[in-house]
Amino acid sequence: MKHTLFQIAGIGTTMLLATAAHGQKTTQQSPNVVFILADDIGYGDFSCNGSKTIHTPNVDRLAKQGVRFTDAHTVASTSTPSRYSLLTGEYSWRRPDTGVAAGDAGMIIRPEQPTMADLFQTAGYKTGVIGKWHLGLGDKTGTQNWNGYITPGLKDIGFDYSYIMAATGDRVPCVFVENQRVVNLDPNDPISVSYKKPFAGEPLGKTHPELLTVQKPSLNHGHNQAIVNGISRIGYMKGGKQALWKDENIGDSITHKAVQFIENSSAEPFFLYFATNDVHVPRVPHPRFVGKSGMGPRGDALLEFDWSVSEIIRALEEKGVLENTLIVLTSDNGPVVDDGYADQAVQLLGEHRPWGPFRGGKYSSFEAGTRVPLIVSWADEIKPKVSNALVSQVDFYASMAALLKQTLPTGAAPDSQNQLKALMGKDKKGREYVMEHAGSLAVSDGTWKYIAPRNGSGYSKLTNIETGASKEPQLYNLKKDLGEQKNIAKENPKKVAAMQKIIADEKAKSKR
Ligand code: NG6
Ligand code: CA
């Protein structure tokens, strides 16, 4: 049992000393911790980050009572590697198997590897994961038993409770998995999943486009395999008709489960990792949000996300635990407008700038790839402010360990730093540098941003995003040139060399 690996530092770890408003030390229960991880929501997608084109009052409410960060980063510009780093405290680029995972991928985080969920569990917390998973399930790719108990699973990496989508909305299997079993499965209609070959007799997007009544893939964009609910997806699937999710209800289903988890857990400290499907493709928000943003499904899905946030806040408030709950709200990577479905996101974008003031987007080495919204709120302990500290999601693991007064087991969270002070708005600086991964590595110290050269196109026609790929080294001065327009690598060879050394030194640590 890997939990015996953990050494609890000190005693009484479920009780913390907190300073009450009048300055006396009082004993109170450790804070609950709720991570709200959005999917593909950009820095500029929230009104608290300056957007005038969308109204996200509930996200803004958290920002007003917490620390709102302007220079917070994910480790990678896509979901699987980004989430891997958040949950394990290790740079995903150290492992070759952390690219965007298929829906039948085997579990990327193995049971013996410590996770942030283990950390909370060891500290006496009840732990839950609800929503998008996208880090693989079961032992080996393609071998899961979708009709039985899927093992290993999230119980083996620290989560007491799980209610998840295996991968993404656009990847089969399109079902919820609760505590390692498919929800609502009819044993007489077993599920088969393949990412290799289609199932005889099952219509596909590419052969039966007339069946794509809800959303069609955008031109040349793939997403043309299994058809579920009038939308074609990535991967092949057969059976499980009764278990299929309804796309417009995903937001409601997972939010409801998150609220239930809070209601059932409020007597003990709990850790909830709530990962929304919004605003990943296919974007099919509930009808009550349809048409509300004026930006089509992408904007409407942003409003649905904001609603989910309101429900979490409401549940915490109703249970009387809002003040003593540390809420982290962030996103897994930067924004993308057309990510493969003809959902009018491009046509209806208008003046909205999901990437905020930054260049690039999802998949990109430019700042918008990994510079994401981040709000940390904890009414009892955090004073509202805007922080320009340089912070990375890889640091949550070690920072939460510090919060819980836990010692990390040897080898756990190797890239994670204790940045609790920065995350609570008490340190203005944060990290020396952050590493950003998208095809090649980039590094930023908050002023200087270096992107390592790589082959490949600098522009993705598929997504209309500047990838940041270039055969030349790139250096930008973010203090003068936030939009990374002027490559000043040639004029600053020493700076380039210093940044290259950071990357080389970090890479060398993989061999330790
Ligand atoms: C891409 C998909 C995209 C999205 C992405 C993963 C195509 C053409 N594009 O391969 O739609 O699913 O993978 O997104 O199929 S992520 O946010 O989960 O990393
Ligand atoms: Ca994502």
Short mmCIF file of C-alpha atoms and ligand atoms in Angstrom, two decimals:
data_model
loop_
_atom_site.label_atom_id
_atom_site.label_comp_id
_atom_site.label_asym_id
_atom_site.label_seq_id
_atom_site.Cartn_x
_atom_site.Cartn_y
_atom_site.Cartn_z
CA MET A 1 0.00 0.00 0.00
CA LYS A 2 1.61 3.18 -1.07
CA HIS A 3 -0.05 5.20 1.63
CA THR A 4 2.29 3.75 4.17
CA LEU A 5 5.01 5.57 2.25
CA PHE A 6 3.74 8.83 3.61
CA GLN A 7 5.24 10.19 6.72
CA ILE A 8 2.98 12.53 8.54
CA ALA A 9 4.95 15.36 9.97
CA GLY A 10 3.73 16.41 13.34
CA ILE A 11 0.46 15.50 14.93
CA GLY A 12 -3.11 16.65 14.65
CA THR A 13 -2.86 17.23 10.95
CA THR A 14 -6.57 17.56 10.48
CA MET A 15 -6.55 20.52 12.82
CA LEU A 16 -4.73 23.69 11.97
CA LEU A 17 -4.03 26.72 14.03
CA ALA A 18 -5.70 29.63 12.42
CA THR A 19 -5.72 33.28 13.29
CA ALA A 20 -9.18 34.54 14.00
CA ALA A 21 -10.29 37.97 12.89
CA HIS A 22 -9.58 39.44 16.33
CA GLY A 23 -6.02 38.16 16.26
CA GLN A 24 -6.29 35.30 18.74
CA LYS A 25 -5.13 31.85 17.83
CA THR A 26 -8.05 29.48 17.59
CA THR A 27 -8.18 25.88 16.57
CA GLN A 28 -10.27 25.18 13.58
CA GLN A 29 -10.76 22.39 11.14
CA SER A 30 -8.32 22.25 8.25
CA PRO A 31 -9.70 24.04 5.23
CA ASN A 32 -11.58 22.10 2.61
CA VAL A 33 -9.90 22.36 -0.74
CA VAL A 34 -11.82 22.56 -4.01
CA PHE A 35 -10.05 22.70 -7.36
CA ILE A 36 -12.25 23.88 -10.20
CA LEU A 37 -10.35 23.05 -13.37
CA ALA A 38 -11.86 24.43 -16.56
CA ASP A 39 -11.13 22.98 -19.97
CA ASP A 40 -9.71 25.25 -22.68
CA ILE A 41 -10.85 28.46 -20.98
CA GLY A 42 -8.47 31.29 -21.76
CA TYR A 43 -7.20 34.16 -19.65
CA GLY A 44 -9.46 36.56 -21.53
CA ASP A 45 -12.61 34.45 -21.13
CA PHE A 46 -13.58 35.89 -17.73
CA SER A 47 -14.84 39.37 -17.04
CA CYS A 48 -12.60 39.61 -13.95
CA ASN A 49 -9.61 39.33 -16.30
CA GLY A 50 -10.76 42.32 -18.25
CA SER A 51 -13.13 40.85 -20.78
CA LYS A 52 -15.95 43.22 -21.65
CA THR A 53 -17.54 40.77 -24.05
CA ILE A 54 -18.56 38.10 -21.56
CA HIS A 55 -20.08 38.35 -18.11
CA THR A 56 -18.93 35.72 -15.56
CA PRO A 57 -20.27 37.10 -12.24
CA ASN A 58 -19.62 33.97 -10.18
CA VAL A 59 -16.02 33.58 -11.25
CA ASP A 60 -15.67 37.31 -10.59
CA ARG A 61 -17.08 36.86 -7.11
CA LEU A 62 -14.30 34.39 -6.28
CA ALA A 63 -11.76 36.78 -7.79
CA LYS A 64 -13.07 39.63 -5.64
CA GLN A 65 -12.68 37.67 -2.45
CA GLY A 66 -9.40 35.98 -3.38
CA VAL A 67 -6.13 36.37 -5.22
CA ARG A 68 -6.41 36.82 -8.95
CA PHE A 69 -3.20 35.97 -10.78
CA THR A 70 -1.93 37.57 -13.98
CA ASP A 71 1.09 35.30 -14.57
CA ALA A 72 -0.06 31.79 -13.70
CA HIS A 73 0.91 28.84 -15.88
CA THR A 74 0.02 25.31 -16.72
CA VAL A 75 2.93 23.00 -17.48
CA ALA A 76 1.69 22.17 -20.97
CA SER A 77 -0.67 23.62 -23.54
CA THR A 78 -2.94 20.55 -23.77
CA SER A 79 -5.01 18.65 -21.27
CA THR A 80 -3.34 15.32 -20.48
CA PRO A 81 0.17 16.64 -19.80
CA SER A 82 -1.16 19.68 -17.99
CA ARG A 83 -3.35 17.61 -15.66
CA TYR A 84 -0.57 15.09 -15.12
CA SER A 85 1.67 17.82 -13.76
CA LEU A 86 -1.03 19.36 -11.59
CA LEU A 87 -1.83 16.04 -9.93
CA THR A 88 1.70 14.60 -9.63
CA GLY A 89 3.95 17.63 -9.26
CA GLU A 90 6.19 16.32 -12.01
CA TYR A 91 6.81 17.99 -15.38
CA SER A 92 4.91 15.92 -17.91
CA TRP A 93 7.60 16.48 -20.52
CA ARG A 94 9.87 14.20 -18.50
CA ARG A 95 7.63 11.33 -19.61
CA PRO A 96 7.07 10.40 -23.24
CA ASP A 97 3.59 8.96 -22.58
CA THR A 98 1.77 12.09 -21.47
CA GLY A 99 0.52 13.37 -24.83
CA VAL A 100 -3.24 13.90 -25.38
CA ALA A 101 -4.65 10.54 -24.26
CA ALA A 102 -7.11 8.42 -26.21
CA GLY A 103 -10.34 7.36 -24.51
CA ASP A 104 -9.00 3.83 -24.06
CA ALA A 105 -5.56 4.85 -22.77
CA GLY A 106 -4.22 2.90 -19.83
CA MET A 107 -3.74 4.75 -16.56
CA ILE A 108 -0.83 7.16 -16.97
CA ILE A 109 -0.40 7.76 -13.25
CA ARG A 110 0.33 4.32 -11.86
CA PRO A 111 -0.90 3.25 -8.41
CA GLU A 112 2.61 3.40 -6.95
CA GLN A 113 3.08 7.04 -7.97
CA PRO A 114 2.04 9.53 -5.30
CA THR A 115 -0.60 12.11 -6.25
CA MET A 116 -1.99 15.24 -4.69
CA ALA A 117 -5.09 13.17 -3.85
CA ASP A 118 -2.93 10.77 -1.83
CA LEU A 119 -1.55 13.74 0.03
CA PHE A 120 -5.02 14.88 1.09
CA GLN A 121 -6.09 11.35 1.93
CA THR A 122 -3.08 10.86 4.14
CA ALA A 123 -3.93 14.09 5.92
CA GLY A 124 -7.35 12.66 6.76
CA TYR A 125 -9.32 14.29 3.99
CA LYS A 126 -12.16 12.74 2.06
CA THR A 127 -11.18 12.99 -1.60
CA GLY A 128 -13.22 13.11 -4.79
CA VAL A 129 -12.71 13.62 -8.51
CA ILE A 130 -15.64 14.68 -10.65
CA GLY A 131 -15.72 15.55 -14.35
CA LYS A 132 -13.14 15.25 -17.06
CA TRP A 133 -10.33 12.82 -16.26
CA HIS A 134 -8.21 12.32 -19.41
CA LEU A 135 -5.31 10.53 -17.73
CA GLY A 136 -6.20 6.98 -18.69
CA LEU A 137 -7.92 4.15 -16.85
CA GLY A 138 -7.15 0.50 -16.34
CA ASP A 139 -3.92 -1.30 -16.79
CA LYS A 140 -3.11 -1.12 -20.48
CA THR A 141 -4.35 0.82 -23.46
CA GLY A 142 -7.26 -0.90 -25.18
CA THR A 143 -7.74 -3.59 -22.52
CA GLN A 144 -10.26 -2.02 -20.13
CA ASN A 145 -13.35 -3.98 -19.24
CA TRP A 146 -15.95 -1.25 -19.76
CA ASN A 147 -18.64 -3.70 -18.65
CA GLY A 148 -17.19 -4.52 -15.26
CA TYR A 149 -14.94 -3.03 -12.62
CA ILE A 150 -12.29 -0.92 -14.31
CA THR A 151 -9.04 -1.45 -12.49
CA PRO A 152 -6.64 0.01 -11.63
CA GLY A 153 -8.65 3.14 -11.22
CA LEU A 154 -8.94 6.33 -9.29
CA LYS A 155 -9.28 4.58 -5.92
CA ASP A 156 -5.71 3.41 -6.47
CA ILE A 157 -4.33 6.92 -6.81
CA GLY A 158 -5.93 8.59 -3.85
CA PHE A 159 -9.54 9.35 -4.74
CA ASP A 160 -12.22 7.94 -2.41
CA TYR A 161 -14.95 8.89 -4.85
CA SER A 162 -14.94 9.34 -8.61
CA TYR A 163 -17.53 10.31 -11.20
CA ILE A 164 -15.75 10.94 -14.44
CA MET A 165 -15.65 11.10 -18.19
CA ALA A 166 -12.75 8.85 -19.21
CA ALA A 167 -11.20 11.31 -21.64
CA THR A 168 -12.85 14.24 -23.43
CA GLY A 169 -16.30 15.05 -24.76
CA ASP A 170 -15.12 14.33 -28.27
CA ARG A 171 -13.62 10.92 -27.49
CA VAL A 172 -15.41 7.62 -26.90
CA PRO A 173 -16.57 6.06 -24.63
CA CYS A 174 -19.28 8.72 -24.15
CA VAL A 175 -20.34 7.50 -20.72
CA PHE A 176 -19.83 8.45 -17.09
CA VAL A 177 -17.76 6.15 -14.92
CA GLU A 178 -18.65 6.23 -11.22
CA ASN A 179 -16.33 4.51 -8.78
CA GLN A 180 -14.82 2.56 -11.66
CA ARG A 181 -18.07 1.29 -13.19
CA VAL A 182 -19.96 2.68 -16.16
CA VAL A 183 -23.14 4.41 -14.97
CA ASN A 184 -26.52 3.09 -16.23
CA LEU A 185 -25.02 0.23 -18.17
CA ASP A 186 -27.48 -2.36 -19.45
CA PRO A 187 -25.72 -5.74 -19.14
CA ASN A 188 -27.56 -6.88 -22.26
CA ASP A 189 -26.00 -4.11 -24.30
CA PRO A 190 -22.31 -4.28 -23.47
CA ILE A 191 -19.88 -1.54 -24.52
CA SER A 192 -17.00 -2.12 -26.92
CA VAL A 193 -14.41 0.58 -27.56
CA SER A 194 -11.60 0.69 -30.10
CA TYR A 195 -9.23 3.33 -31.36
CA LYS A 196 -7.97 0.97 -34.06
CA LYS A 197 -10.88 -0.22 -36.13
CA PRO A 198 -14.57 0.46 -36.57
CA PHE A 199 -17.26 -2.01 -35.48
CA ALA A 200 -19.19 -3.67 -38.30
CA GLY A 201 -22.62 -2.15 -38.79
CA GLU A 202 -21.97 1.02 -36.72
CA PRO A 203 -22.40 4.20 -38.77
CA LEU A 204 -19.50 6.65 -38.72
CA GLY A 205 -19.34 10.39 -39.20
CA LYS A 206 -17.35 10.01 -42.37
CA THR A 207 -19.68 7.45 -43.96
CA HIS A 208 -23.02 8.79 -42.64
CA PRO A 209 -22.74 12.58 -42.48
CA GLU A 210 -26.54 12.77 -42.75
CA LEU A 211 -26.73 11.42 -39.18
CA LEU A 212 -24.76 14.39 -37.78
CA THR A 213 -27.85 16.31 -36.74
CA VAL A 214 -26.42 18.11 -33.69
CA GLN A 215 -22.89 19.14 -34.69
CA LYS A 216 -20.62 18.39 -37.62
CA PRO A 217 -16.85 18.39 -37.62
CA SER A 218 -15.29 21.48 -39.14
CA LEU A 219 -13.65 21.06 -42.48
CA ASN A 220 -10.79 18.50 -42.56
CA HIS A 221 -10.83 18.22 -38.82
CA GLY A 222 -11.23 14.52 -38.09
CA HIS A 223 -13.88 13.95 -35.44
CA ASN A 224 -15.51 11.67 -38.00
CA GLN A 225 -15.70 8.30 -36.31
CA ALA A 226 -18.37 6.97 -33.86
CA ILE A 227 -21.63 8.91 -33.89
CA VAL A 228 -23.13 9.57 -30.48
CA ASN A 229 -26.14 11.89 -30.03
CA GLY A 230 -25.88 13.18 -33.59
CA ILE A 231 -22.22 14.18 -33.16
CA SER A 232 -19.28 12.24 -34.56
CA ARG A 233 -16.31 11.69 -32.26
CA ILE A 234 -12.77 10.36 -32.12
CA GLY A 235 -12.65 6.57 -31.69
CA TYR A 236 -15.07 3.73 -32.28
CA MET A 237 -17.73 2.56 -29.90
CA LYS A 238 -20.53 0.05 -29.91
CA GLY A 239 -23.30 -0.73 -27.42
CA GLY A 240 -24.01 0.89 -24.07
CA LYS A 241 -26.90 2.90 -25.55
CA GLN A 242 -28.61 3.39 -22.19
CA ALA A 243 -25.38 4.61 -20.59
CA LEU A 244 -24.51 7.27 -23.14
CA TRP A 245 -24.31 10.76 -21.71
CA LYS A 246 -26.49 13.47 -23.17
CA ASP A 247 -24.15 16.24 -24.17
CA GLU A 248 -26.42 19.08 -23.08
CA ASN A 249 -26.67 17.51 -19.60
CA ILE A 250 -22.95 16.97 -18.92
CA GLY A 251 -22.60 20.31 -17.12
CA ASP A 252 -25.66 19.58 -14.97
CA SER A 253 -24.65 15.98 -14.21
CA ILE A 254 -21.15 16.69 -13.03
CA THR A 255 -22.12 19.87 -11.18
CA HIS A 256 -24.88 17.98 -9.40
CA LYS A 257 -22.41 15.26 -8.39
CA ALA A 258 -19.97 17.88 -7.14
CA VAL A 259 -22.69 19.52 -5.05
CA GLN A 260 -23.67 16.11 -3.63
CA PHE A 261 -20.06 15.37 -2.78
CA ILE A 262 -19.82 18.65 -0.88
CA GLU A 263 -23.12 18.02 0.91
CA ASN A 264 -22.07 14.51 1.93
CA SER A 265 -18.59 15.52 3.01
CA SER A 266 -19.02 18.79 4.83
CA ALA A 267 -18.61 17.22 8.27
CA GLU A 268 -15.00 16.28 7.52
CA PRO A 269 -12.28 18.10 5.65
CA PHE A 270 -12.56 17.26 1.98
CA PHE A 271 -10.63 17.67 -1.24
CA LEU A 272 -12.65 17.94 -4.42
CA TYR A 273 -11.06 17.98 -7.85
CA PHE A 274 -13.86 19.23 -10.07
CA ALA A 275 -12.84 19.26 -13.73
CA THR A 276 -15.47 20.68 -16.03
CA ASN A 277 -16.19 19.65 -19.59
CA ASP A 278 -16.84 23.32 -20.42
CA VAL A 279 -15.64 24.75 -22.74
CA HIS A 280 -14.07 21.80 -24.59
CA VAL A 281 -15.54 20.61 -27.88
CA PRO A 282 -18.13 19.51 -28.74
CA ARG A 283 -19.74 22.49 -27.06
CA VAL A 284 -23.34 21.60 -26.33
CA PRO A 285 -24.43 23.64 -23.32
CA HIS A 286 -27.82 23.06 -21.71
CA PRO A 287 -30.73 24.77 -23.55
CA ARG A 288 -31.10 27.27 -20.70
CA PHE A 289 -27.76 28.81 -21.74
CA VAL A 290 -28.30 28.60 -25.46
CA GLY A 291 -28.23 31.99 -27.13
CA LYS A 292 -27.41 33.78 -23.87
CA SER A 293 -23.88 34.92 -24.74
CA GLY A 294 -24.51 36.00 -28.32
CA MET A 295 -21.31 34.11 -29.19
CA GLY A 296 -22.81 30.74 -29.97
CA PRO A 297 -22.02 27.50 -28.12
CA ARG A 298 -18.53 28.53 -26.98
CA GLY A 299 -19.76 31.66 -25.23
CA ASP A 300 -22.84 29.85 -23.92
CA ALA A 301 -20.59 27.10 -22.51
CA LEU A 302 -18.61 29.82 -20.69
CA LEU A 303 -21.86 30.93 -19.05
CA GLU A 304 -22.60 27.32 -18.14
CA PHE A 305 -19.15 27.10 -16.54
CA ASP A 306 -19.89 30.23 -14.54
CA TRP A 307 -23.17 28.64 -13.42
CA SER A 308 -21.29 25.51 -12.26
CA VAL A 309 -19.06 27.79 -10.18
CA SER A 310 -22.15 29.39 -8.65
CA GLU A 311 -23.50 25.97 -7.67
CA ILE A 312 -20.24 25.02 -5.94
CA ILE A 313 -20.24 28.31 -4.03
CA ARG A 314 -23.90 27.85 -3.11
CA ALA A 315 -23.35 24.31 -1.83
CA LEU A 316 -20.37 25.41 0.28
CA GLU A 317 -22.35 28.35 1.62
CA GLU A 318 -25.38 26.26 2.47
CA LYS A 319 -23.20 23.85 4.41
CA GLY A 320 -21.60 26.77 6.22
CA VAL A 321 -18.10 25.89 5.00
CA LEU A 322 -17.47 28.50 2.32
CA GLU A 323 -15.23 30.67 4.50
CA ASN A 324 -13.01 27.75 5.43
CA THR A 325 -12.70 26.37 1.93
CA LEU A 326 -9.70 27.10 -0.21
CA ILE A 327 -10.98 27.32 -3.76
CA VAL A 328 -8.64 27.18 -6.72
CA LEU A 329 -10.16 28.09 -10.07
CA THR A 330 -8.01 27.63 -13.15
CA SER A 331 -7.86 26.08 -16.62
CA ASP A 332 -5.91 23.19 -18.14
CA ASN A 333 -4.53 25.08 -21.14
CA GLY A 334 -5.13 28.13 -23.26
CA PRO A 335 -8.14 28.81 -25.44
CA VAL A 336 -9.04 27.61 -28.92
CA VAL A 337 -11.91 28.92 -30.97
CA ASP A 338 -12.33 26.28 -33.70
CA ASP A 339 -11.21 22.98 -32.19
CA GLY A 340 -12.81 20.77 -34.76
CA TYR A 341 -16.57 21.27 -34.85
CA ALA A 342 -18.58 23.68 -36.96
CA ASP A 343 -20.14 25.40 -33.94
CA GLN A 344 -19.91 28.98 -35.22
CA ALA A 345 -17.37 29.93 -32.58
CA VAL A 346 -15.23 31.73 -35.16
CA GLN A 347 -18.10 33.49 -36.90
CA LEU A 348 -19.72 34.70 -33.66
CA LEU A 349 -16.57 35.63 -31.72
CA GLY A 350 -16.95 39.33 -32.46
CA GLU A 351 -14.66 41.44 -30.27
CA HIS A 352 -14.14 38.70 -27.70
CA ARG A 353 -10.47 37.77 -27.11
CA PRO A 354 -10.25 34.43 -25.25
CA TRP A 355 -6.45 34.70 -25.13
CA GLY A 356 -6.57 38.14 -23.49
CA PRO A 357 -3.48 40.23 -24.21
CA PHE A 358 -1.34 37.21 -25.05
CA ARG A 359 -0.22 35.65 -28.33
CA GLY A 360 -1.14 32.12 -29.39
CA GLY A 361 -3.62 29.81 -27.70
CA LYS A 362 -4.08 26.14 -26.88
CA TYR A 363 -1.27 24.02 -28.42
CA SER A 364 1.03 27.06 -28.53
CA SER A 365 4.43 27.97 -27.07
CA PHE A 366 3.39 31.58 -26.97
CA GLU A 367 2.04 32.79 -23.67
CA ALA A 368 -1.63 32.07 -24.34
CA GLY A 369 -0.78 28.37 -24.51
CA THR A 370 -0.04 28.05 -20.81
CA ARG A 371 -0.81 31.41 -19.20
CA VAL A 372 -4.22 30.70 -17.77
CA PRO A 373 -6.72 32.26 -15.42
CA LEU A 374 -6.01 31.45 -11.77
CA ILE A 375 -7.97 32.51 -8.74
CA VAL A 376 -7.24 31.28 -5.23
CA SER A 377 -9.83 32.16 -2.64
CA TRP A 378 -10.11 31.28 1.04
CA ALA A 379 -12.19 33.85 2.85
CA ASP A 380 -10.85 32.98 6.31
CA GLU A 381 -7.20 33.39 5.39
CA ILE A 382 -6.71 35.22 2.11
CA LYS A 383 -6.94 38.94 1.55
CA PRO A 384 -8.30 39.95 -1.85
CA LYS A 385 -5.72 41.17 -4.33
CA VAL A 386 -4.36 40.95 -7.82
CA SER A 387 -0.99 39.20 -7.92
CA ASN A 388 1.62 39.36 -10.66
CA ALA A 389 3.65 36.59 -9.02
CA LEU A 390 4.96 33.96 -11.39
CA VAL A 391 3.23 30.72 -10.44
CA SER A 392 2.82 27.27 -11.94
CA GLN A 393 0.24 24.56 -11.41
CA VAL A 394 3.06 22.09 -10.82
CA ASP A 395 3.54 23.78 -7.44
CA PHE A 396 0.12 23.02 -6.01
CA TYR A 397 1.26 19.60 -4.78
CA ALA A 398 4.14 20.82 -2.62
CA SER A 399 2.20 23.94 -1.61
CA MET A 400 -0.74 21.86 -0.44
CA ALA A 401 1.70 19.64 1.46
CA ALA A 402 2.92 22.77 3.23
CA LEU A 403 -0.64 23.83 3.97
CA LEU A 404 -1.41 20.41 5.45
CA LYS A 405 1.94 20.24 7.23
CA GLN A 406 2.75 17.00 5.45
CA THR A 407 6.15 15.79 4.39
CA LEU A 408 6.35 14.46 0.86
CA PRO A 409 7.50 10.89 0.46
CA THR A 410 10.89 10.48 -1.21
CA GLY A 411 10.63 11.02 -4.93
CA ALA A 412 7.13 12.48 -4.82
CA ALA A 413 6.34 15.65 -6.76
CA PRO A 414 9.94 16.20 -7.94
CA ASP A 415 9.27 19.47 -9.76
CA SER A 416 6.85 20.95 -7.27
CA GLN A 417 7.93 23.88 -5.10
CA ASN A 418 6.28 25.10 -1.96
CA GLN A 419 4.84 28.37 -3.26
CA LEU A 420 2.04 28.54 -0.71
CA LYS A 421 2.90 32.13 0.17
CA ALA A 422 2.67 33.23 -3.45
CA LEU A 423 -0.52 31.25 -3.96
CA MET A 424 -2.05 32.94 -0.94
CA GLY A 425 -1.01 36.35 -2.17
CA LYS A 426 1.63 36.83 0.52
CA ASP A 427 4.67 36.71 -1.74
CA LYS A 428 4.78 38.98 -4.76
CA LYS A 429 7.45 37.14 -6.67
CA GLY A 430 6.69 33.43 -6.84
CA ARG A 431 8.96 31.22 -8.92
CA GLU A 432 12.32 32.09 -10.43
CA TYR A 433 11.01 30.76 -13.73
CA VAL A 434 8.22 28.64 -15.20
CA MET A 435 8.61 25.95 -17.83
CA GLU A 436 6.05 25.86 -20.62
CA HIS A 437 5.71 22.83 -22.87
CA ALA A 438 4.20 22.73 -26.37
CA GLY A 439 6.30 20.80 -28.87
CA SER A 440 9.48 22.34 -27.50
CA LEU A 441 10.20 23.80 -24.11
CA ALA A 442 9.87 27.45 -23.29
CA VAL A 443 10.90 29.23 -20.14
CA SER A 444 9.77 32.53 -18.65
CA ASP A 445 11.11 34.38 -15.64
CA GLY A 446 8.28 36.88 -15.83
CA THR A 447 10.34 39.32 -17.88
CA TRP A 448 12.30 37.21 -20.32
CA LYS A 449 10.60 34.51 -22.31
CA TYR A 450 12.60 32.04 -24.35
CA ILE A 451 11.18 29.45 -26.77
CA ALA A 452 13.50 26.63 -27.83
CA PRO A 453 13.72 26.07 -31.58
CA ARG A 454 11.85 23.22 -33.20
CA ASN A 455 10.68 22.07 -36.59
CA GLY A 456 7.10 22.41 -37.64
CA SER A 457 4.77 25.07 -38.83
CA GLY A 458 4.47 28.31 -36.94
CA TYR A 459 0.80 28.41 -37.76
CA SER A 460 -1.89 25.74 -37.44
CA LYS A 461 -4.46 26.05 -40.19
CA LEU A 462 -6.59 23.54 -38.35
CA THR A 463 -7.09 25.69 -35.29
CA ASN A 464 -6.00 29.08 -36.61
CA ILE A 465 -3.43 29.34 -33.83
CA GLU A 466 0.20 30.51 -33.97
CA THR A 467 2.08 27.55 -32.55
CA GLY A 468 5.28 29.34 -31.65
CA ALA A 469 7.32 26.75 -33.58
CA SER A 470 10.39 28.19 -35.24
CA LYS A 471 13.79 26.87 -36.26
CA GLU A 472 15.29 29.99 -34.70
CA PRO A 473 15.59 30.53 -30.96
CA GLN A 474 13.06 33.11 -29.78
CA LEU A 475 13.45 35.59 -26.97
CA TYR A 476 10.89 38.16 -25.92
CA ASN A 477 10.81 40.80 -23.24
CA LEU A 478 7.37 40.36 -21.72
CA LYS A 479 7.63 43.55 -19.67
CA LYS A 480 7.91 45.60 -22.86
CA ASP A 481 6.31 43.21 -25.30
CA LEU A 482 3.57 41.17 -23.65
CA GLY A 483 2.28 40.11 -27.04
CA GLU A 484 5.62 38.47 -28.02
CA GLN A 485 5.91 40.37 -31.28
CA LYS A 486 9.59 41.21 -31.39
CA ASN A 487 12.07 38.34 -31.28
CA ILE A 488 15.19 39.84 -29.71
CA ALA A 489 17.23 36.62 -29.43
CA LYS A 490 19.97 37.81 -31.81
CA GLU A 491 20.56 41.02 -29.83
CA ASN A 492 20.73 39.17 -26.50
CA PRO A 493 22.97 36.12 -26.87
CA LYS A 494 23.83 36.02 -23.17
CA LYS A 495 20.20 35.97 -22.12
CA VAL A 496 19.49 33.27 -24.69
CA ALA A 497 22.38 31.19 -23.34
CA ALA A 498 21.16 31.64 -19.77
CA MET A 499 17.67 30.49 -20.70
CA GLN A 500 19.07 27.54 -22.65
CA LYS A 501 21.07 26.59 -19.58
CA ILE A 502 17.92 26.58 -17.44
CA ILE A 503 16.30 24.18 -19.89
CA ALA A 504 19.41 21.97 -20.14
CA ASP A 505 19.70 21.82 -16.33
CA GLU A 506 16.03 20.97 -15.96
CA LYS A 507 16.29 18.26 -18.60
CA ALA A 508 19.35 16.81 -16.87
CA LYS A 509 17.24 16.27 -13.74
CA SER A 510 15.21 13.65 -15.65
CA LYS A 511 18.23 11.37 -15.48
CA ARG A 512 18.54 11.57 -11.71
C1 NG6 B 1 -7.17 17.13 -30.67
C2 NG6 B 1 -8.59 17.30 -31.17
C3 NG6 B 1 -9.24 18.41 -30.39
C4 NG6 B 1 -9.14 18.15 -28.91
C5 NG6 B 1 -7.70 17.93 -28.52
C6 NG6 B 1 -7.51 17.59 -27.07
C7 NG6 B 1 -8.88 16.87 -33.59
C8 NG6 B 1 -8.68 17.42 -34.97
N1 NG6 B 1 -8.54 17.68 -32.59
O1 NG6 B 1 -6.58 16.06 -31.32
O2 NG6 B 1 -10.57 18.57 -30.78
O3 NG6 B 1 -9.89 17.02 -28.55
O4 NG6 B 1 -7.16 16.87 -29.27
O5 NG6 B 1 -7.88 18.66 -26.29
O6 NG6 B 1 -9.33 15.75 -33.44
S1 NG6 B 1 -7.49 18.67 -24.77
O7 NG6 B 1 -7.91 19.95 -24.27
O8 NG6 B 1 -8.20 17.59 -24.14
O9 NG6 B 1 -6.05 18.51 -24.72
CA CA B 2 -7.96 21.30 -22.44
#
